């Protein structure tokens, strides 16, 4: 089946045909590490995580690069405010970014190049632009001369006229034209800087992505991603820089952009002060719940974040886990060897679910439809289990494996393995608590109850004895 993707460049859904047959080169703009990442960032990185997972599932050899912007105005300004060294500040938030991405279950990119470790590459490429007359220097700054490039606006559909009307030249800037942008900024006293042919300074923001993408992936790549907020001017400027440097067009074959995660109709962003930091979020909610919520929407659609969408995601995810847990439990029991006719029919239908799932993902990564396929499979599995209490192990394993295979593409349903290990430990703890209770050791019994709760297990003392249930939704 053929994968189709929506390309921001053409504003159309196109057949995905990578430049190098089976190899897919992907670059996604990384974070500016000046503060904790929030769940809006998580939305974008989860979306690309699933896109990369799916490409790998389809057999493509992917090379996936995410840069780390660790020198930038925002970093310098915040460091000044906190009276901290900008490098230390950036290192600190880079670390929290990686911790967050790990906690969210993201697969690692192939490399995370840091800007400060590529200053010489950046200088080299700026020099190419200066030599080719695409860039000019003015008082230690270097600017890209947008009027020299023929293809301004290919991505954002902005014309130079629109930009001229919207932009303004700050009094301290030396630009010739409002849409020109800084490739190199002259050092201000006390700011981090590097030597260059134009004097001490540091790179502008846009140039790093052109340079790092070319350095790590080559002059032309298959997919470049980021949030829709980066289309203009960041990605527009990347195209100008890269194509002017290499003379190769297009720099990027498919531009993919994620919709924004909004709170009360406004983009979640630090500057608006309406953020949920990932670390705080994960203290209360589970990482898979966030992922599930993100994937319930198409990656290009906005997500309105609120308690209702979150709780809905949590309930729906729980529904899938209930079916999976049931399958696991049955697989662990004594089962007959033979496969009945009814079982056989259901097993034969499994491939149909898989094909539907793939069809949904092939349609510009329609994860919300793919999740619907998983729900249908869960519903049919529940019916099957109820009608076939004697189903054999092999059949049940086939069903379970399909859940795991398809869930794995979305980075979901991981906790299945964990839960089995957990079960033994939980059982021991429950037993220990019961014997403590029998001895009237209430303190110990309460301690164990709290410990289990920490592990996401809720105990209920019922008339039929102690029952436990997994708290996947909210960790207290
Ligand atoms: P930044 O560190 O602000 O440059 O953002 C890193 C990535 O996160 C970029 O691709 C942004 O487009 C994306 N991003 C930032 N805020 C949001 C949001 N509220 N929703 C979705 N993506 C976002
Ligand atoms: Zn970028």
Coordinates of C-alpha atoms and ligand atoms in Angstrom, one line a residue:
X1 CA 0.0 0.0 0.0
X2 CA 1.2 3.5 -0.8
X3 CA 1.9 6.1 1.8
X4 CA 0.6 9.5 1.1
X5 CA 1.6 12.7 3.0
X6 CA 0.3 16.2 3.0
X7 CA 3.1 18.5 1.8
X8 CA 2.9 22.1 3.1
X9 CA 5.0 23.1 0.1
X10 CA 2.3 22.0 -2.5
X11 CA -0.6 22.3 0.0
X12 CA -1.6 18.8 -1.4
X13 CA -1.6 15.2 -0.3
X14 CA 1.2 13.5 -2.3
X15 CA 2.5 10.0 -2.8
X16 CA 5.5 9.5 -0.7
X17 CA 8.5 8.7 -2.8
X18 CA 11.8 9.3 -1.0
X19 CA 14.8 10.7 -2.9
X20 CA 16.9 7.6 -2.2
X21 CA 14.5 4.8 -2.6
X22 CA 14.5 3.0 0.7
X23 CA 16.3 5.7 2.7
X24 CA 14.4 8.5 4.4
X25 CA 16.2 11.5 5.7
X26 CA 14.3 13.5 8.3
X27 CA 15.1 16.7 10.1
X28 CA 12.9 18.1 12.8
X29 CA 13.5 21.5 14.4
X30 CA 14.5 20.9 18.0
X31 CA 13.9 22.9 21.1
X32 CA 15.4 26.2 22.3
X33 CA 16.6 25.1 25.7
X34 CA 15.9 28.1 27.8
X35 CA 13.1 26.6 30.0
X36 CA 11.2 23.4 30.7
X37 CA 9.5 21.9 27.7
X38 CA 5.7 22.0 27.9
X39 CA 3.0 19.6 26.5
X40 CA 2.7 21.7 23.3
X41 CA 6.3 20.7 22.5
X42 CA 5.4 17.1 23.5
X43 CA 2.6 17.2 21.0
X44 CA 5.0 18.0 18.1
X45 CA 7.7 15.5 19.1
X46 CA 5.2 12.7 19.8
X47 CA 3.7 13.3 16.3
X48 CA 7.1 13.0 14.7
X49 CA 8.0 10.0 16.8
X50 CA 5.0 8.2 15.4
X51 CA 5.8 9.3 11.9
X52 CA 9.3 7.9 12.2
X53 CA 8.1 4.7 13.8
X54 CA 5.6 4.2 11.0
X55 CA 8.2 4.8 8.3
X56 CA 10.5 2.2 10.0
X57 CA 7.5 -0.2 10.3
X58 CA 7.1 0.2 6.5
X59 CA 10.7 -0.9 6.0
X60 CA 12.3 2.4 5.3
X61 CA 15.8 3.1 6.6
X62 CA 15.4 6.3 8.4
X63 CA 17.9 8.8 9.5
X64 CA 16.3 11.2 12.0
X65 CA 18.0 14.4 13.2
X66 CA 16.8 16.9 15.8
X67 CA 18.9 19.9 16.6
X68 CA 19.4 21.6 20.0
X69 CA 19.3 25.3 19.9
X70 CA 21.5 26.1 22.9
X71 CA 22.5 29.7 21.9
X72 CA 19.8 32.2 21.2
X73 CA 18.4 35.5 22.4
X74 CA 15.8 33.8 24.7
X75 CA 18.6 31.8 26.4
X76 CA 20.8 34.9 26.9
X77 CA 17.9 37.0 28.2
X78 CA 16.8 34.3 30.6
X79 CA 20.3 33.7 31.8
X80 CA 20.7 37.5 32.5
X81 CA 17.4 37.5 34.5
X82 CA 18.5 34.5 36.6
X83 CA 22.0 35.7 36.8
X84 CA 23.3 32.4 35.4
X85 CA 25.8 31.5 32.8
X86 CA 24.0 31.0 29.5
X87 CA 25.8 27.8 28.9
X88 CA 24.9 26.3 32.2
X89 CA 21.3 27.4 31.8
X90 CA 21.1 25.8 28.3
X91 CA 22.8 22.6 29.6
X92 CA 20.3 22.3 32.4
X93 CA 17.3 22.6 30.2
X94 CA 18.8 20.4 27.5
X95 CA 19.0 17.7 30.2
X96 CA 15.4 18.2 31.3
X97 CA 14.4 18.0 27.6
X98 CA 16.0 14.6 27.2
X99 CA 14.6 13.4 30.5
X100 CA 11.1 14.5 29.3
X101 CA 11.4 12.9 25.9
X102 CA 12.5 9.6 27.6
X103 CA 9.6 9.8 30.0
X104 CA 7.2 10.3 27.1
X105 CA 8.5 7.1 25.5
X106 CA 10.0 8.8 22.5
X107 CA 12.5 6.8 20.4
X108 CA 15.8 8.4 20.1
X109 CA 16.8 10.4 17.1
X110 CA 20.0 9.4 15.3
X111 CA 21.7 12.6 16.5
X112 CA 20.9 15.8 18.4
X113 CA 23.5 18.2 17.2
X114 CA 24.1 21.2 19.4
X115 CA 24.5 24.6 17.8
X116 CA 27.4 25.6 19.9
X117 CA 29.4 22.6 18.8
X118 CA 28.9 23.5 15.1
X119 CA 29.9 27.2 15.1
X120 CA 32.7 26.6 12.6
X121 CA 30.4 24.8 10.2
X122 CA 27.9 27.7 10.5
X123 CA 30.7 30.3 9.8
X124 CA 31.8 28.2 6.8
X125 CA 28.3 28.2 5.3
X126 CA 27.6 31.9 6.0
X127 CA 30.9 32.6 4.2
X128 CA 29.5 30.6 1.2
X129 CA 26.5 32.9 1.2
X130 CA 28.6 36.0 1.5
X131 CA 30.8 34.8 -1.4
X132 CA 27.8 34.0 -3.6
X133 CA 26.5 37.5 -2.9
X134 CA 23.3 36.2 -1.1
X135 CA 24.5 37.8 2.2
X136 CA 26.0 41.1 3.2
X137 CA 27.8 42.4 6.2
X138 CA 27.0 45.5 8.1
X139 CA 28.8 46.5 11.3
X140 CA 29.7 43.0 12.4
X141 CA 26.3 41.6 11.5
X142 CA 25.7 39.5 8.4
X143 CA 22.2 39.5 6.8
X144 CA 20.6 37.3 4.2
X145 CA 19.6 39.5 1.3
X146 CA 16.1 38.1 0.6
X147 CA 15.7 40.2 -2.6
X148 CA 18.6 38.2 -4.2
X149 CA 16.8 34.9 -3.8
X150 CA 14.3 34.1 -6.6
X151 CA 12.1 31.8 -4.6
X152 CA 11.0 33.9 -1.6
X153 CA 7.6 32.7 -0.3
X154 CA 7.5 29.2 -1.9
X155 CA 6.5 27.6 1.4
X156 CA 4.6 30.3 3.3
X157 CA 3.1 31.9 0.1
X158 CA 4.1 35.3 1.5
X159 CA 5.3 37.8 -1.0
X160 CA 8.1 40.3 -0.3
X161 CA 5.5 43.0 -0.4
X162 CA 3.5 41.4 2.4
X163 CA 6.6 41.0 4.5
X164 CA 7.7 44.5 3.9
X165 CA 4.4 45.9 5.1
X166 CA 4.4 43.6 8.2
X167 CA 8.0 43.8 9.3
X168 CA 9.9 46.6 10.7
X169 CA 13.6 47.3 11.1
X170 CA 14.6 47.7 14.7
X171 CA 16.7 50.9 15.3
X172 CA 19.8 48.9 16.2
X173 CA 19.6 46.7 13.1
X174 CA 21.7 47.3 10.0
X175 CA 19.4 45.6 7.5
X176 CA 18.9 46.9 4.0
X177 CA 15.4 45.5 3.7
X178 CA 12.8 44.6 6.4
X179 CA 12.6 40.9 5.5
X180 CA 16.4 40.4 5.5
X181 CA 17.4 38.3 8.5
X182 CA 20.5 37.9 10.6
X183 CA 22.8 35.0 9.8
X184 CA 25.4 36.4 12.2
X185 CA 25.0 38.8 15.1
X186 CA 27.8 40.9 16.4
X187 CA 28.6 40.3 20.1
X188 CA 27.2 42.5 22.8
X189 CA 29.4 43.0 25.9
X190 CA 29.1 40.1 28.3
X191 CA 27.4 37.8 25.8
X192 CA 28.8 34.5 24.6
X193 CA 30.6 34.9 21.3
X194 CA 32.9 33.3 18.8
X195 CA 35.5 34.7 16.5
X196 CA 34.5 35.0 12.8
X197 CA 35.6 36.8 9.6
X198 CA 33.1 39.5 10.6
X199 CA 34.3 39.9 14.1
X200 CA 33.1 38.4 17.4
X201 CA 29.5 37.2 17.4
X202 CA 27.1 34.4 17.3
X203 CA 24.8 32.8 14.7
X204 CA 21.2 33.9 14.1
X205 CA 18.5 31.3 14.6
X206 CA 17.5 30.2 11.1
X207 CA 21.0 29.4 9.8
X208 CA 21.6 26.5 12.2
X209 CA 18.9 24.3 10.7
X210 CA 20.2 24.7 7.2
X211 CA 23.7 24.0 8.2
X212 CA 23.0 21.0 10.5
X213 CA 20.6 19.5 8.1
X214 CA 23.1 19.7 5.2
X215 CA 25.9 18.5 7.5
X216 CA 24.1 15.5 8.9
X217 CA 21.8 14.5 6.0
X218 CA 23.2 16.1 2.8
X219 CA 22.0 18.9 0.5
X220 CA 18.6 17.5 -0.1
X221 CA 16.3 15.7 2.4
X222 CA 13.0 13.9 2.3
X223 CA 11.1 15.3 5.3
X224 CA 11.5 18.4 7.3
X225 CA 9.2 18.8 10.2
X226 CA 8.2 21.2 12.9
X227 CA 5.1 23.0 14.3
X228 CA 3.0 25.1 12.0
X229 CA 4.2 28.1 13.9
X230 CA 7.6 27.6 12.2
X231 CA 6.4 27.8 8.6
X232 CA 7.0 31.5 8.5
X233 CA 9.6 32.9 8.8
X234 CA 11.8 30.0 10.1
X235 CA 11.2 27.4 7.4
X236 CA 10.9 29.9 4.6
X237 CA 14.3 31.3 5.6
X238 CA 15.8 27.8 5.8
X239 CA 14.8 27.2 2.2
X240 CA 16.4 30.4 1.1
X241 CA 19.6 29.7 2.9
X242 CA 20.0 26.1 1.9
X243 CA 19.1 26.4 -1.7
X244 CA 21.3 29.4 -2.1
X245 CA 24.2 27.6 -0.4
X246 CA 24.0 24.3 -2.3
X247 CA 22.3 25.5 -5.6
X248 CA 20.1 22.3 -5.3
X249 CA 16.4 22.4 -5.3
X250 CA 14.4 21.5 -3.5
X251 CA 16.2 21.5 -0.2
X252 CA 13.3 19.5 1.3
X253 CA 10.9 17.2 -0.7
X254 CA 8.1 17.0 1.9
X255 CA 7.5 19.7 4.5
X256 CA 5.3 18.3 7.4
X257 CA 3.9 20.6 10.0
X258 CA 2.0 19.8 13.2
X259 CA -1.0 21.7 14.5
X260 CA -0.7 23.6 17.7
X261 CA -1.8 22.4 21.1
X262 CA -4.0 25.1 22.5
X263 CA -5.4 26.1 25.8
X264 CA -8.7 28.0 25.7
X265 CA -8.2 28.7 22.1
X266 CA -4.7 30.0 22.4
X267 CA -1.4 28.4 21.5
X268 CA 0.3 27.0 24.6
X269 CA 3.5 29.0 24.9
X270 CA 5.8 30.3 27.5
X271 CA 5.3 33.9 26.4
X272 CA 1.6 33.7 26.9
X273 CA 2.1 32.0 30.3
X274 CA -0.4 29.3 29.7
X275 CA 1.8 26.2 29.8
X276 CA 1.8 22.8 31.4
X277 CA 5.3 21.7 31.9
X278 CA 5.9 18.1 30.9
X279 CA 7.5 17.1 34.2
X280 CA 4.6 18.5 36.2
X281 CA 2.1 16.9 33.9
X282 CA 3.7 13.5 34.3
X283 CA 3.4 13.7 38.1
X284 CA -0.3 13.6 37.7
X285 CA -1.0 11.8 34.5
X286 CA 0.5 9.0 32.6
X287 CA 2.7 9.4 29.6
X288 CA 0.6 7.1 27.5
X289 CA -2.5 9.1 28.3
X290 CA -0.8 12.2 26.8
X291 CA 0.3 10.2 23.8
X292 CA -3.1 8.8 23.3
X293 CA -4.7 12.2 23.5
X294 CA -2.2 13.6 21.0
X295 CA -2.8 10.7 18.6
X296 CA -6.6 11.0 18.9
X297 CA -6.3 14.0 16.7
X298 CA -4.8 14.2 13.3
X299 CA -1.2 15.6 13.5
X300 CA -2.1 18.6 11.4
X301 CA -5.2 19.5 13.5
X302 CA -5.1 21.8 16.5
X303 CA -5.7 20.1 19.8
X304 CA -7.8 21.9 22.4
X305 CA -6.3 20.8 25.6
X306 CA -8.7 20.5 28.5
X307 CA -9.7 18.0 31.2
X308 CA -12.5 16.5 29.1
X309 CA -10.2 15.5 26.2
X310 CA -7.6 14.2 28.7
X311 CA -10.1 12.1 30.7
X312 CA -11.6 10.8 27.5
X313 CA -8.2 9.7 26.3
X314 CA -7.5 8.1 29.6
X315 CA -10.8 6.1 29.5
X316 CA -10.3 5.0 25.9
X317 CA -6.8 3.9 26.6
X318 CA -8.1 2.0 29.6
X319 CA -10.6 0.2 27.4
X320 CA -7.8 -1.2 25.2
X321 CA -5.8 -2.2 28.3
X322 CA -8.8 -4.1 29.7
X323 CA -9.0 -6.2 26.6
X324 CA -5.3 -6.8 26.6
X325 CA -5.2 -7.7 30.2
X326 CA -7.9 -10.2 29.7
X327 CA -6.0 -11.8 26.8
X328 CA -2.9 -12.0 29.0
X329 CA -4.7 -13.5 31.8
X330 CA -6.3 -16.2 29.6
X331 CA -3.0 -16.9 28.0
X332 CA -1.6 -17.6 31.5
X333 CA -4.2 -20.3 32.1
X334 CA -4.4 -24.0 31.2
X335 CA -5.9 -24.1 27.7
X336 CA -7.0 -26.7 25.1
X337 CA -4.7 -27.5 22.2
X338 CA -7.3 -27.5 19.5
X339 CA -8.6 -24.6 17.6
X340 CA -12.4 -24.5 17.1
X341 CA -14.1 -23.3 13.9
X342 CA -15.3 -20.0 15.5
X343 CA -11.8 -19.3 16.6
X344 CA -10.5 -20.0 13.2
X345 CA -12.9 -17.5 11.6
X346 CA -11.9 -14.8 14.0
X347 CA -8.2 -15.4 13.5
X348 CA -8.7 -15.1 9.8
X349 CA -10.3 -11.7 10.2
X350 CA -7.3 -10.4 12.1
X351 CA -5.4 -9.5 9.0
X352 CA -8.3 -7.3 7.9
X353 CA -7.8 -5.2 11.0
X354 CA -4.1 -4.9 10.3
X355 CA -4.7 -3.8 6.7
X356 CA -7.3 -1.2 7.9
X357 CA -4.8 0.1 10.4
X358 CA -2.1 0.4 7.7
X359 CA -4.6 2.0 5.3
X360 CA -5.3 4.7 7.9
X361 CA -1.7 5.3 8.6
X362 CA -0.9 5.4 4.9
X363 CA -3.4 8.2 4.6
X364 CA -1.1 11.0 5.9
X365 CA -0.6 9.2 9.2
X366 CA -4.3 9.2 10.3
X367 CA -3.7 8.1 13.8
X368 CA -7.2 8.8 15.0
X369 CA -8.6 6.4 12.4
X370 CA -5.9 3.9 13.3
X371 CA -7.1 4.1 16.9
X372 CA -10.6 3.5 15.8
X373 CA -9.4 0.3 14.2
X374 CA -7.9 -0.8 17.5
X375 CA -11.2 -0.1 19.2
X376 CA -13.0 -2.2 16.7
X377 CA -10.5 -5.0 17.2
X378 CA -10.9 -4.7 21.0
X379 CA -14.7 -4.9 20.7
X380 CA -14.6 -7.9 18.5
X381 CA -12.0 -9.5 20.8
X382 CA -14.2 -9.0 23.8
X383 CA -17.1 -10.7 22.0
X384 CA -14.8 -13.5 20.9
X385 CA -13.4 -14.1 24.4
X386 CA -16.9 -14.2 25.9
X387 CA -18.2 -16.6 23.3
X388 CA -15.0 -18.8 23.4
X389 CA -13.9 -19.2 27.0
X390 CA -12.1 -22.4 25.8
X391 CA -10.1 -20.6 23.1
X392 CA -6.6 -22.0 22.8
X393 CA -3.4 -20.3 23.8
X394 CA -2.0 -19.9 20.3
X395 CA -5.1 -18.1 19.1
X396 CA -5.1 -15.7 22.0
X397 CA -1.4 -15.0 21.5
X398 CA -2.1 -14.1 17.9
X399 CA -4.7 -11.6 18.9
X400 CA -2.5 -10.2 21.6
X401 CA 0.5 -9.9 19.3
X402 CA -1.6 -7.9 16.8
X403 CA -2.5 -5.4 19.6
X404 CA 1.2 -5.1 20.5
X405 CA 2.4 -4.8 16.9
X406 CA -0.1 -2.1 16.0
X407 CA 0.1 -0.4 19.4
X408 CA 3.9 -0.4 19.1
X409 CA 3.6 1.7 15.9
X410 CA 1.9 4.3 17.9
X411 CA 4.2 3.9 20.9
X412 CA 1.2 2.7 22.9
X413 CA 0.3 -0.3 24.9
X414 CA 3.8 -0.7 26.2
X415 CA 2.7 -1.3 29.7
X416 CA 1.5 -4.8 29.0
X417 CA 4.9 -6.3 29.7
X418 CA 5.4 -4.2 32.8
X419 CA 2.0 -5.2 34.2
X420 CA 2.9 -8.9 34.1
X421 CA 6.1 -8.3 36.1
X422 CA 4.1 -6.0 38.3
X423 CA 1.6 -8.6 39.1
X424 CA 4.0 -10.9 40.9
X425 CA 5.3 -8.1 43.0
X426 CA 1.9 -6.8 43.7
X427 CA 0.7 -10.2 44.8
X428 CA 3.6 -10.5 47.3
X429 CA 2.9 -7.1 48.7
X430 CA -0.8 -7.8 49.0
X431 CA 0.0 -11.0 50.9
X432 CA 2.4 -9.2 53.1
X433 CA -0.3 -6.6 53.8
X434 CA -2.9 -9.2 54.6
X435 CA -0.6 -10.9 57.1
X436 CA 0.2 -7.5 58.7
X437 CA -3.5 -6.9 59.0
X438 CA -4.1 -10.3 60.5
X439 CA -1.6 -9.4 63.1
X440 CA -3.2 -6.0 63.7
X441 CA -0.1 -4.2 62.4
X442 CA -2.1 -1.3 60.9
X443 CA 0.9 0.9 60.4
X444 CA 2.6 -1.7 58.1
X445 CA -0.6 -2.4 56.3
X446 CA -1.1 1.3 55.6
X447 CA 2.5 1.6 54.5
X448 CA 2.1 -1.2 52.0
X449 CA -1.2 0.3 50.7
X450 CA 0.6 3.6 50.1
X451 CA 3.5 1.8 48.4
X452 CA 1.1 0.1 46.1
X453 CA -0.6 3.3 45.3
X454 CA 2.7 4.8 44.3
X455 CA 3.1 1.9 41.9
X456 CA -0.3 2.8 40.5
X457 CA -2.3 0.1 42.3
X458 CA -5.4 0.8 44.2
X459 CA -6.5 -1.7 46.9
X460 CA -10.1 -2.2 47.8
X461 CA -11.0 -4.2 50.9
X462 CA -14.3 -5.8 49.9
X463 CA -16.5 -8.5 51.4
X464 CA -14.9 -11.1 49.2
X465 CA -11.4 -10.1 50.2
X466 CA -8.9 -7.6 48.9
X467 CA -9.2 -6.5 45.3
X468 CA -6.8 -4.4 43.4
X469 CA -7.0 -2.4 40.3
X470 CA -4.5 -0.6 38.2
X471 CA -4.6 3.2 38.3
X472 CA -3.5 4.1 34.9
X473 CA -5.3 7.3 34.8
X474 CA -4.0 9.5 37.5
X475 CA -1.0 9.0 39.7
X476 CA -1.4 10.6 43.0
Ligands
LIG1 P1 10.6 25.9 20.4 O1 11.5 25.4 21.5 O2 9.7 26.9 20.9 O3 11.4 26.4 19.2 O4 9.7 24.7 19.9 C1 10.1 23.5 19.5 C2 9.1 22.8 18.7 O5 7.8 22.7 19.4 C3 8.7 23.5 17.4 O6 8.6 22.6 16.4 C4 7.4 24.2 17.7 O7 6.6 24.4 16.5 C5 6.8 23.2 18.6 N1 5.8 23.8 19.5 C6 5.9 24.9 20.3 N2 4.7 25.2 21.0 C7 3.8 24.3 20.5 C8 2.4 24.1 20.8 N3 1.7 24.8 21.7 N4 1.8 23.1 20.1 C9 2.5 22.3 19.3 N5 3.8 22.4 19.0 C10 4.5 23.4 19.6
LIG2 ZN1 14.7 24.8 12.4

